[in-house]
Short mmCIF file of C-alpha atoms (C1' of nucleotides) in Angstrom, two decimals:
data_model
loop_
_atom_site.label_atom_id
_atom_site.label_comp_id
_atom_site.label_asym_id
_atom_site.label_seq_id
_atom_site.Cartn_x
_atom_site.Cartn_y
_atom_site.Cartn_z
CA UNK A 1 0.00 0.00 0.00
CA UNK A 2 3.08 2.41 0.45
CA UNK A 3 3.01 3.59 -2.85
CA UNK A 4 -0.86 4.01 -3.05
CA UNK A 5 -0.65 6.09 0.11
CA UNK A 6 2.48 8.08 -1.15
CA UNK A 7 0.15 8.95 -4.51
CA UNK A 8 -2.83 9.74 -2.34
CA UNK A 9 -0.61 12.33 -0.61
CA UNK A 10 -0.31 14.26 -4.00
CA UNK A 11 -3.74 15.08 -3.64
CA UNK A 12 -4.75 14.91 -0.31
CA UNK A 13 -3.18 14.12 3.47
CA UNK A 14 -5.06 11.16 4.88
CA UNK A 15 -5.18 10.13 8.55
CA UNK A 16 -4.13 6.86 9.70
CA UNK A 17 -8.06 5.61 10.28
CA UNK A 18 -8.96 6.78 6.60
CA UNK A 19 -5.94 5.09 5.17
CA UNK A 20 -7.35 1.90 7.39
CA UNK A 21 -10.81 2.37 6.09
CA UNK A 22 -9.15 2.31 2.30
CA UNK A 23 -7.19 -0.89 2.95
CA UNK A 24 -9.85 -2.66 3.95
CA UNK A 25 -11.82 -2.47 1.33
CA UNK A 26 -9.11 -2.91 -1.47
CA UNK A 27 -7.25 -6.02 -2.45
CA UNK A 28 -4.10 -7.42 -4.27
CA UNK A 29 -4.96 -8.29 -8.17
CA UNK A 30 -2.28 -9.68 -10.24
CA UNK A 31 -3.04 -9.98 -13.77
CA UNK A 32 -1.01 -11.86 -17.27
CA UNK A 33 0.06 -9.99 -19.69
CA UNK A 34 -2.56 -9.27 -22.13
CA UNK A 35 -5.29 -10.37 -20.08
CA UNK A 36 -8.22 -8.33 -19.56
CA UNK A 37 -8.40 -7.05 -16.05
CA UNK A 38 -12.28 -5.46 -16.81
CA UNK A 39 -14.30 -6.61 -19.75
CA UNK A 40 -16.92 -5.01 -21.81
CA UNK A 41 -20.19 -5.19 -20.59
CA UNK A 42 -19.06 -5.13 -17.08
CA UNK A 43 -20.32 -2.18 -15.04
CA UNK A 44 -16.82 -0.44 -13.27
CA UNK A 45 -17.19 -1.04 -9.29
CA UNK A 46 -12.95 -1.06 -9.04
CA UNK A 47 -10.63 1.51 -9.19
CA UNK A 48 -7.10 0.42 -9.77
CA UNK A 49 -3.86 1.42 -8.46
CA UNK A 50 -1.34 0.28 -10.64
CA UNK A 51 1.54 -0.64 -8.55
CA UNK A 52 3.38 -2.55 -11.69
CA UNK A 53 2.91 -2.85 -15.60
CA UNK A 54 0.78 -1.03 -18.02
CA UNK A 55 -2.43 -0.80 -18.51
CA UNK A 56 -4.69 0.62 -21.78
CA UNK A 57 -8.25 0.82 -21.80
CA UNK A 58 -9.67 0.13 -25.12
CA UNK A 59 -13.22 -0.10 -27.13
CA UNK A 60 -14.09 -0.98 -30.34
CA UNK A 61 -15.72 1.27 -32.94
CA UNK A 62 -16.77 -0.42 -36.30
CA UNK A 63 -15.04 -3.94 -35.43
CA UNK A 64 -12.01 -2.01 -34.91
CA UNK A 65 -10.17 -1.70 -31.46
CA UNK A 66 -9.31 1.68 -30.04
CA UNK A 67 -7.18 2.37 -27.59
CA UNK A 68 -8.15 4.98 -25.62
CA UNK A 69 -5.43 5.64 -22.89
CA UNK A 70 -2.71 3.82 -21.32
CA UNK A 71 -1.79 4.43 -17.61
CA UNK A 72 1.80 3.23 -16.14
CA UNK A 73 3.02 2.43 -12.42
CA UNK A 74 2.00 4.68 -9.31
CA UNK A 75 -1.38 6.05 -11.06
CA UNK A 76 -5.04 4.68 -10.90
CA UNK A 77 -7.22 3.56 -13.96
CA UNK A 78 -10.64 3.60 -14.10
CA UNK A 79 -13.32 3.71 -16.71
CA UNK A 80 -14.99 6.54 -15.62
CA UNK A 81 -18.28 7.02 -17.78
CA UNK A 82 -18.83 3.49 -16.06
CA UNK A 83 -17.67 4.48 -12.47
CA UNK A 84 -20.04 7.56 -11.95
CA UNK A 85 -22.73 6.65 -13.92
CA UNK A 86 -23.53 2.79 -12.94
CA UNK A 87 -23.94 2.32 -16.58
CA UNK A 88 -21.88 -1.05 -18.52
CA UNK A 89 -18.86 -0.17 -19.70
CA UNK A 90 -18.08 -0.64 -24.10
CA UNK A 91 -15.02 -0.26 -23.01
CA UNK A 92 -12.19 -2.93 -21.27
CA UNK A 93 -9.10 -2.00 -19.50
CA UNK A 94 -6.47 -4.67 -20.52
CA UNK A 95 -2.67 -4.67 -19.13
CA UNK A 96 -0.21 -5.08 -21.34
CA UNK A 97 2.62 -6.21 -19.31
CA UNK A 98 2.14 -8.71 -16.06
CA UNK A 99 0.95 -6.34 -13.69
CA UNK A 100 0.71 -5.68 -9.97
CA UNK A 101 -2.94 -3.61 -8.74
CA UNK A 102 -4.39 -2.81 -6.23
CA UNK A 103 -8.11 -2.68 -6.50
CA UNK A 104 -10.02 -0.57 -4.43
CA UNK A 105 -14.10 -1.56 -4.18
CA UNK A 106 -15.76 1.45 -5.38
CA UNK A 107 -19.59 1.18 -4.28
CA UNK A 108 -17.56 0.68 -0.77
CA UNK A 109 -15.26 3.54 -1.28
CA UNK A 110 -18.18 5.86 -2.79
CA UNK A 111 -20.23 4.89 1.09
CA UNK A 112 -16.71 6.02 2.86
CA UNK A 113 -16.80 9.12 1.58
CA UNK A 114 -19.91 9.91 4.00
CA UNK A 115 -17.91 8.78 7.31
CA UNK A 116 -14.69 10.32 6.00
CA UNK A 117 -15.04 13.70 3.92
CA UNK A 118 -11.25 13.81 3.59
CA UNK A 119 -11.46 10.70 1.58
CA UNK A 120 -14.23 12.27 -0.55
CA UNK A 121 -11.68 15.34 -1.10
CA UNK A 122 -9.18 12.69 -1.72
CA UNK A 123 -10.85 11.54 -5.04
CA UNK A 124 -12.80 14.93 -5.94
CA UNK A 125 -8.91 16.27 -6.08
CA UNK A 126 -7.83 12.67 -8.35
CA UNK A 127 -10.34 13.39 -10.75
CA UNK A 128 -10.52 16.61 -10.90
CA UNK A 129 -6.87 16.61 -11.68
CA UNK A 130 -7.65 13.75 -14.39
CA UNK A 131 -10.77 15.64 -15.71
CA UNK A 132 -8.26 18.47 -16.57
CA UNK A 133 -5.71 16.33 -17.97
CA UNK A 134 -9.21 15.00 -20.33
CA UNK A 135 -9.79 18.87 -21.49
CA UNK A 136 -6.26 18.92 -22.33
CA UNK A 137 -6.37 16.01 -24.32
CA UNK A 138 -9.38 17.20 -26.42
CA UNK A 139 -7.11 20.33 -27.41
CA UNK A 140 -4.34 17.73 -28.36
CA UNK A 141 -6.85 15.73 -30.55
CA UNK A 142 -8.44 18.14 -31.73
CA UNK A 143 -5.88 21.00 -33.13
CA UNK A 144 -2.44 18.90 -33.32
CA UNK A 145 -1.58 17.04 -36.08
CA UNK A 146 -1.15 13.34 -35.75
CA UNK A 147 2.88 13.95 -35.71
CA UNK A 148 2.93 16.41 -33.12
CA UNK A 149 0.70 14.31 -31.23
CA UNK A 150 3.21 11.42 -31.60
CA UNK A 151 6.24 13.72 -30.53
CA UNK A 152 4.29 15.15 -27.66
CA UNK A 153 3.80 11.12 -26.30
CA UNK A 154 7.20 10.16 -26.66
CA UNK A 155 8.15 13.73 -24.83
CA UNK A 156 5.25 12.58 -22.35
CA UNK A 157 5.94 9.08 -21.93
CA UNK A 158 9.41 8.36 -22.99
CA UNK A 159 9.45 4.74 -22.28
CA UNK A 160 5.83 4.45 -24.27
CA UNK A 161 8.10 2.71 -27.63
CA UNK A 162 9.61 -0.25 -25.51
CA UNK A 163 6.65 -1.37 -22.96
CA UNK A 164 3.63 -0.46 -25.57
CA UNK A 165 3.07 -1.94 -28.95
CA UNK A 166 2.58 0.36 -32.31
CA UNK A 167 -0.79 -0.67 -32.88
CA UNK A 168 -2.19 0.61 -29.87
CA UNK A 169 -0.30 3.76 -29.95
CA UNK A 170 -2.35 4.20 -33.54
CA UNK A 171 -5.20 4.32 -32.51
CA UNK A 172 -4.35 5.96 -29.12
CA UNK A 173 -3.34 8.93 -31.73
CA UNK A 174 -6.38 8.67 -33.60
CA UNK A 175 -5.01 6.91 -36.86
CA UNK A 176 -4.13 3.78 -38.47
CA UNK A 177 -1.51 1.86 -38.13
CA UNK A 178 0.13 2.52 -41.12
CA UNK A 179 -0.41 6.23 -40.98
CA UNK A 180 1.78 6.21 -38.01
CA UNK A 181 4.29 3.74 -39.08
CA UNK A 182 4.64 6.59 -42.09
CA UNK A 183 5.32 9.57 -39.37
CA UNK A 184 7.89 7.55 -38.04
CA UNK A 185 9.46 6.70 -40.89
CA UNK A 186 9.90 10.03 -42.19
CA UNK A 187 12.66 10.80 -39.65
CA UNK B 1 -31.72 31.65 -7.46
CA UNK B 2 -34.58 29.39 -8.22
CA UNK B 3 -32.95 27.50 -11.27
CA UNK B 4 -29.84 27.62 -10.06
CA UNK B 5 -30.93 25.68 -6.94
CA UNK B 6 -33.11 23.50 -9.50
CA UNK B 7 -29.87 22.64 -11.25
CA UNK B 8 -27.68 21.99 -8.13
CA UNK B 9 -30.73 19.31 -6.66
CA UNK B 10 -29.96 17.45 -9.93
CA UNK B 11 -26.67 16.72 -8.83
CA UNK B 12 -27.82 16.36 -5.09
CA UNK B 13 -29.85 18.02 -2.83
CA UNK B 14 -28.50 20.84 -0.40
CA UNK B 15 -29.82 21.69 2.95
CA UNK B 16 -31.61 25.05 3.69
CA UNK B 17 -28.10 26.65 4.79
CA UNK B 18 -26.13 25.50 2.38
CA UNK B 19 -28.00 27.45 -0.34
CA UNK B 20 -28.23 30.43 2.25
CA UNK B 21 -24.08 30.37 2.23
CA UNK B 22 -23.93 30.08 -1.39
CA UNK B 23 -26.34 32.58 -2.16
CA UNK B 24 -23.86 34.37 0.03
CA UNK B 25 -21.02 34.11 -2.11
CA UNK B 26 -22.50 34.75 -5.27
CA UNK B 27 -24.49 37.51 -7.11
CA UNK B 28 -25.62 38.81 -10.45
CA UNK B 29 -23.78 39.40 -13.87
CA UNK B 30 -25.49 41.14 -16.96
CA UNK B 31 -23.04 40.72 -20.44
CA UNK B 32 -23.52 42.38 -23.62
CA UNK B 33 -23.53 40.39 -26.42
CA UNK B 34 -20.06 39.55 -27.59
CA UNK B 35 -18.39 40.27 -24.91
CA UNK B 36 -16.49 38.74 -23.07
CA UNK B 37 -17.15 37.51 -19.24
CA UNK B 38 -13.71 36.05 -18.30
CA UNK B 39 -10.52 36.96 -20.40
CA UNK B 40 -7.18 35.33 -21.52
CA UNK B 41 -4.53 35.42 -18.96
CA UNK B 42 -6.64 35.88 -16.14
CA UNK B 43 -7.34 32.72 -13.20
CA UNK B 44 -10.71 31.49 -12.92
CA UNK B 45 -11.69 32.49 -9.82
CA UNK B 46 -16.26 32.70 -10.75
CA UNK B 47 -18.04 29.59 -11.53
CA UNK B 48 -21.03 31.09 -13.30
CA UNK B 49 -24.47 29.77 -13.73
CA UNK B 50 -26.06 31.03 -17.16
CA UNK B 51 -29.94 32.34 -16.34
CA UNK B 52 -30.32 33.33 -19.64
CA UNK B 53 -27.65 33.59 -22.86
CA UNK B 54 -24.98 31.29 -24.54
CA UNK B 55 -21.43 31.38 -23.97
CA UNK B 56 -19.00 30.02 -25.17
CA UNK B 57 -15.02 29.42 -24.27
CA UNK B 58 -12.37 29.71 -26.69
CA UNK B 59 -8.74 30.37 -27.61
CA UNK B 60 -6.38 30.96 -29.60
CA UNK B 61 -3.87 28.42 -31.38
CA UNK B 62 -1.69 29.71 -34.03
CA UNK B 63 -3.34 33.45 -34.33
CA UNK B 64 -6.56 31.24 -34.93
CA UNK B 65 -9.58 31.74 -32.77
CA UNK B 66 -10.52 27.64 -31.49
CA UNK B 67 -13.91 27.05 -29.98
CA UNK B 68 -13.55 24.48 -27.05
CA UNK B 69 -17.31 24.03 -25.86
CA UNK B 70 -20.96 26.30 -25.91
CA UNK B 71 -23.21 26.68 -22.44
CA UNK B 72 -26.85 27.18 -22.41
CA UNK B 73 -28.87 28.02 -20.25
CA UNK B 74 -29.34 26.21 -16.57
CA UNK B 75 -26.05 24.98 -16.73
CA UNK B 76 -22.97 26.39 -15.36
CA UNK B 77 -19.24 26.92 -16.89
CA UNK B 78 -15.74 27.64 -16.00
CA UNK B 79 -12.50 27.09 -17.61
CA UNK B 80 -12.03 24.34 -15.31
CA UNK B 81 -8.43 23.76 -16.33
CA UNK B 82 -7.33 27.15 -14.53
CA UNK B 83 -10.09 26.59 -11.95
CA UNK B 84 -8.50 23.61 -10.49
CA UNK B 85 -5.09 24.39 -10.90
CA UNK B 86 -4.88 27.87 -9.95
CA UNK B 87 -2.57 29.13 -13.20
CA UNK B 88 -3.97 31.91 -15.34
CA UNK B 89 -6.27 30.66 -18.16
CA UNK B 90 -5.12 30.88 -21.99
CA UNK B 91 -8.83 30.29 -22.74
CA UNK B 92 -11.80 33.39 -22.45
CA UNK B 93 -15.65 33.00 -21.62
CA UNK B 94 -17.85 34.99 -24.14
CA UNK B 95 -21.19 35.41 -24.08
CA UNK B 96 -22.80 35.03 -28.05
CA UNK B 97 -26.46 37.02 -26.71
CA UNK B 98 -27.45 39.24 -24.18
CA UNK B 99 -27.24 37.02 -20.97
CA UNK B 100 -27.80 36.90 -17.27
CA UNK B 101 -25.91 34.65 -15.19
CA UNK B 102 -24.52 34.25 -11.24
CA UNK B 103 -21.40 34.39 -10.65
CA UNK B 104 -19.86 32.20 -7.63
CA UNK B 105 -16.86 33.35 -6.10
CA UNK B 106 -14.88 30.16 -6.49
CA UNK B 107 -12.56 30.60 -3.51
CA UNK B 108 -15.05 31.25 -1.23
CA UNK B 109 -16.34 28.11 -2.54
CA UNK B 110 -13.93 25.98 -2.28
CA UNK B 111 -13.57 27.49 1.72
CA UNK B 112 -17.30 26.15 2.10
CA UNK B 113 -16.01 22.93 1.40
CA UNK B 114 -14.88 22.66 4.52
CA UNK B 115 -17.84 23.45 6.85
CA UNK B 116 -20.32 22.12 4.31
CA UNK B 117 -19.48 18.64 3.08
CA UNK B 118 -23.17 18.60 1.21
CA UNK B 119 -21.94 21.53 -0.79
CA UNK B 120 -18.29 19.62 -1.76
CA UNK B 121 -20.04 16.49 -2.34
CA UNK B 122 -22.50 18.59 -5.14
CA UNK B 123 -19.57 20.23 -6.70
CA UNK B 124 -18.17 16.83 -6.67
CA UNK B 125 -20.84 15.44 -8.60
CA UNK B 126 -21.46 18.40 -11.14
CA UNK B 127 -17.58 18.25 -11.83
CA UNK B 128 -17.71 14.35 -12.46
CA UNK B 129 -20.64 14.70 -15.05
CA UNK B 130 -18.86 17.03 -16.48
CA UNK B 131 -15.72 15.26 -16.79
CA UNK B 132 -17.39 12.06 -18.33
CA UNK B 133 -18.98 14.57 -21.08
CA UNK B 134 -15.60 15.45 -22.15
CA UNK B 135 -14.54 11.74 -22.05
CA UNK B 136 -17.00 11.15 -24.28
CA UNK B 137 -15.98 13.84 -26.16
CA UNK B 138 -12.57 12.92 -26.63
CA UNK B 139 -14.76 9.44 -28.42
CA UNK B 140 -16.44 11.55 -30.72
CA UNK B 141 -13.80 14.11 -31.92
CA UNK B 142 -11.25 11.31 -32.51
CA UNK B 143 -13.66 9.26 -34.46
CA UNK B 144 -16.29 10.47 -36.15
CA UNK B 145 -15.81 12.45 -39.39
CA UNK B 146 -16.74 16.03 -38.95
CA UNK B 147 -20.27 15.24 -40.68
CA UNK B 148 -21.01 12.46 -38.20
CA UNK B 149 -20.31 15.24 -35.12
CA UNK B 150 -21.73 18.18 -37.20
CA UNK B 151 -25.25 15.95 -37.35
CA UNK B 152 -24.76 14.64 -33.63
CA UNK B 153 -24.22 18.41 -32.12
CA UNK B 154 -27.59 19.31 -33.99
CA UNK B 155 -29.25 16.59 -32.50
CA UNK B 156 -28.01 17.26 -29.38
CA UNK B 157 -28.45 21.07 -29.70
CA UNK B 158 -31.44 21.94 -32.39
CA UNK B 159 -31.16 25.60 -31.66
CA UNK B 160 -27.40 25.73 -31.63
CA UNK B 161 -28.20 26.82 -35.03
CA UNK B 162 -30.14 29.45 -34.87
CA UNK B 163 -28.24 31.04 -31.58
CA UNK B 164 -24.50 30.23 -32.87
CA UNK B 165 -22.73 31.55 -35.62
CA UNK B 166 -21.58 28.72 -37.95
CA UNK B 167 -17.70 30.44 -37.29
CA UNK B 168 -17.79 29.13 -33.75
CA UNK B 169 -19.26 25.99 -34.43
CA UNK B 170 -16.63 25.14 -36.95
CA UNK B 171 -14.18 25.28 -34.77
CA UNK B 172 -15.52 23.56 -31.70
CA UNK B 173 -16.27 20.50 -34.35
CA UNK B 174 -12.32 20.91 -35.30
CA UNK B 175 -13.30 21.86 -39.18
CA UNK B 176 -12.72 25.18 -41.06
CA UNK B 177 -15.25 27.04 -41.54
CA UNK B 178 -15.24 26.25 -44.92
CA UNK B 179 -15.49 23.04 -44.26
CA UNK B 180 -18.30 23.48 -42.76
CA UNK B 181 -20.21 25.12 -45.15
CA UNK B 182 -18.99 22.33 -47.89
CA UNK B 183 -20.63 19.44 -45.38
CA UNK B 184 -24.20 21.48 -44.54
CA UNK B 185 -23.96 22.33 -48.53
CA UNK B 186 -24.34 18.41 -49.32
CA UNK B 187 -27.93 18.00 -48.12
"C1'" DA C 1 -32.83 52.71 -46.63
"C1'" DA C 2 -28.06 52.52 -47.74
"C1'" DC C 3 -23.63 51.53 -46.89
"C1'" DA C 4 -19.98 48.99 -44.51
"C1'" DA C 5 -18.58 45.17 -42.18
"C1'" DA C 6 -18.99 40.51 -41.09
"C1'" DA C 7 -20.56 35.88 -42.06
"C1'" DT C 8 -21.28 32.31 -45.19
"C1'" DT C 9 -20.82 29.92 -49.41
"C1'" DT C 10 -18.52 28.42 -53.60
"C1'" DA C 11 -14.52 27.17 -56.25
"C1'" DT C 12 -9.84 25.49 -57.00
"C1'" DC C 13 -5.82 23.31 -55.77
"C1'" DA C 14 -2.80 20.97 -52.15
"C1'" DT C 15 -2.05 17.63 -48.54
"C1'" DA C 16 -2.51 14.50 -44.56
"C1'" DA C 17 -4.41 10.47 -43.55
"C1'" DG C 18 -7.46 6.34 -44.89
"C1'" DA C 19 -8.01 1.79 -47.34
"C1'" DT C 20 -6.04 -2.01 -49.17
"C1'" DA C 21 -2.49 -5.17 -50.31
"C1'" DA C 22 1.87 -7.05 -49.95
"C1'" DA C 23 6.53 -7.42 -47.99
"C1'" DT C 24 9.36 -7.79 -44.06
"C1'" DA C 25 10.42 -8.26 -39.20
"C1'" DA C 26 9.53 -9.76 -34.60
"C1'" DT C 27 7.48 -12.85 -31.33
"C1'" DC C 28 5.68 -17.09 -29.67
"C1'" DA C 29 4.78 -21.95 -29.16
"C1'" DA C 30 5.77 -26.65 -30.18
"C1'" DT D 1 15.38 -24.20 -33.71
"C1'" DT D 2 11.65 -23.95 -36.78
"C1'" DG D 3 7.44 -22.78 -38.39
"C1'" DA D 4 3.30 -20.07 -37.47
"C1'" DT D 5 1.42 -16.09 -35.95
"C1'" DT D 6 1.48 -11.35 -35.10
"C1'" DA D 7 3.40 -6.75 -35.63
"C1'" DT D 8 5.36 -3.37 -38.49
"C1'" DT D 9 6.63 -1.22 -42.70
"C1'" DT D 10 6.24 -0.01 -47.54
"C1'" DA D 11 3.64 1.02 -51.66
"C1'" DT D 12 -0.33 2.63 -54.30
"C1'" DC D 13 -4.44 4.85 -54.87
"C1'" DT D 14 -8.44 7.44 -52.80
"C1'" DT D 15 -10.68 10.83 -50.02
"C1'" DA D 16 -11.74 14.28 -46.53
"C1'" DT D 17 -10.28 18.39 -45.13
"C1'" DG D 18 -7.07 22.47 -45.37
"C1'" DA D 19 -5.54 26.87 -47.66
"C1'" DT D 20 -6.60 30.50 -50.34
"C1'" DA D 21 -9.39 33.54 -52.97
"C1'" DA D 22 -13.52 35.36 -54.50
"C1'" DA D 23 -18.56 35.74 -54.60
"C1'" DT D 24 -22.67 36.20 -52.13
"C1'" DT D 25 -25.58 36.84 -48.23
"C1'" DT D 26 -26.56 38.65 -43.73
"C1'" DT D 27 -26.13 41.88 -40.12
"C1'" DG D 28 -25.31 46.17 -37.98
"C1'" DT D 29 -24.91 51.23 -37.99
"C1'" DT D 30 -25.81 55.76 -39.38
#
DNA sequence: AACAAAATTTATCATAAGATAAATAATCAA
DNA sequence: TTGATTATTTATCTTATGATAAATTTTGTT
């Protein structure tokens, strides 16, 4: 947990009872490479901490698979539009590498919140914080081109290339495959 | 206030104070049409509620005006990126008509968070619909052709038309103008 | 109403990225 | 290690959108 605790502190200083109340309701998940660790369909009640590997969450539009985010070691993944709405996810978070979670029950975290506000502040401050990095993003898409957006990864996420294949970056980027295998070979 | 308080029990239901220290915090703002209500450069330090008027928020990228989103009316905005970080805004607020709208002092918010966890928890909530909006709008901009969002955003909006000029919504769909004007000329 | 300014459309040409197919390279499993 | 599978690159052709310019329509102001 000392790493979860150490990335709650970003946000927001827990006491020892709320960190308690946390633990309890989380657990140890261990997952294969490529394996799904949520599937589609599946309403979200887990957020993860990812203590080791990578993960991606991904959907499919039109029979083909998009990837719509990865998320690395000491950060939490969680498909959101799932999480606060109760609705089933069409979307799966898979890891890519073997991989080390924590998963913390969310329906039990979401009843915390009323016995401990600071935990309540805790994740109002996470996603907030990811809600911006979201707004940011739809700039990116929206008015970079698909090389700057590939330069602005690898500035992001230097170690992206050796832990994440090509074809997930594509569609991460919003093209094809072969579009981006044409960026990079330009230089 | 009555709207306002409509729109907050949406998102969940505040006590009798609660409004009473809100309503404390907040008051009136009248904008011409055109102009702006927040500008570039400055922090966000108002969350407004929109009584009556659209707004929109936009920015600049290249010497090129970029519409990020429209409000309407009974919904709030902010430029949520400076809100929750604190750092001045690149991004302005303009209001497209005549409009009315409440201003919230954020600050003074945020300090109410504090003695009212009711109030946190609602901000909470508005914030996290709002965030899974722009998830979903991260789906749509990265792929659907700029027909496919032009038809969703006037199904979504019908009067978007007749309340926005077509200059604006070309850029919050990520098109040239003239682009637009070649996709409505096809039907 | 009449003019000026701004918004929108139309036209032409250029370009980034898509679709498809095929070649090559890398990875995995027996 | 070898063959099979999967990932990546290369090539060709197509298409949606951009850039620019000019025409037209709408809006705002006197």
């Amino acid at each position: 947990m000392n790493n979860l605790i150490k990335y709650f502190n970003q946000f927001n200083h827990l006491s020892d009872e709320a960190v308690k109340a946390i633990a309890d309701i989380s657990k140890p998940v261990n997952i294969k490479k490529n394996q799904d660790l949520q599937s589609i369909g599946h309403t979200c009640r887990t957020i993860y901490f990812i203590k080791k590997g990578v993960a991606r969450i991904y959907y499919y539009k039109d029979d083909i698979e998009i990837t719509e985010c990865f998320a690395f070691e000491n950060t939490i993944i969680a498909r959101v539009e799932s999480l606060f709405t109760g609705k089933p996810s069409r979307k799966a978070i898979q890891m890519i590498e073997d991989s080390e979670l924590i998963g913390i029950n969310s329906p039990k975290l979401f009843e915390l919140y009323d016995k401990f506000p600071e935990i309540e502040r805790l994740f109002r401050k996470i996603f907030e914080s990811a809600y911006v990095d979201t707004v940011n993003r739809v700039e990116s898409i929206q008015f970079h081109s698909a090389e700057e957006r590939y330069n602005a990864l690898l500035k992001e996420s230097p170690n992206v290339l050796q832990r994440v294949p090509l074809k997930y970056i594509a569609s991460f980027l919003g093209i094809t495959q072969v579009s981006l295998s044409r960026i990079r070979g330009i230089r």
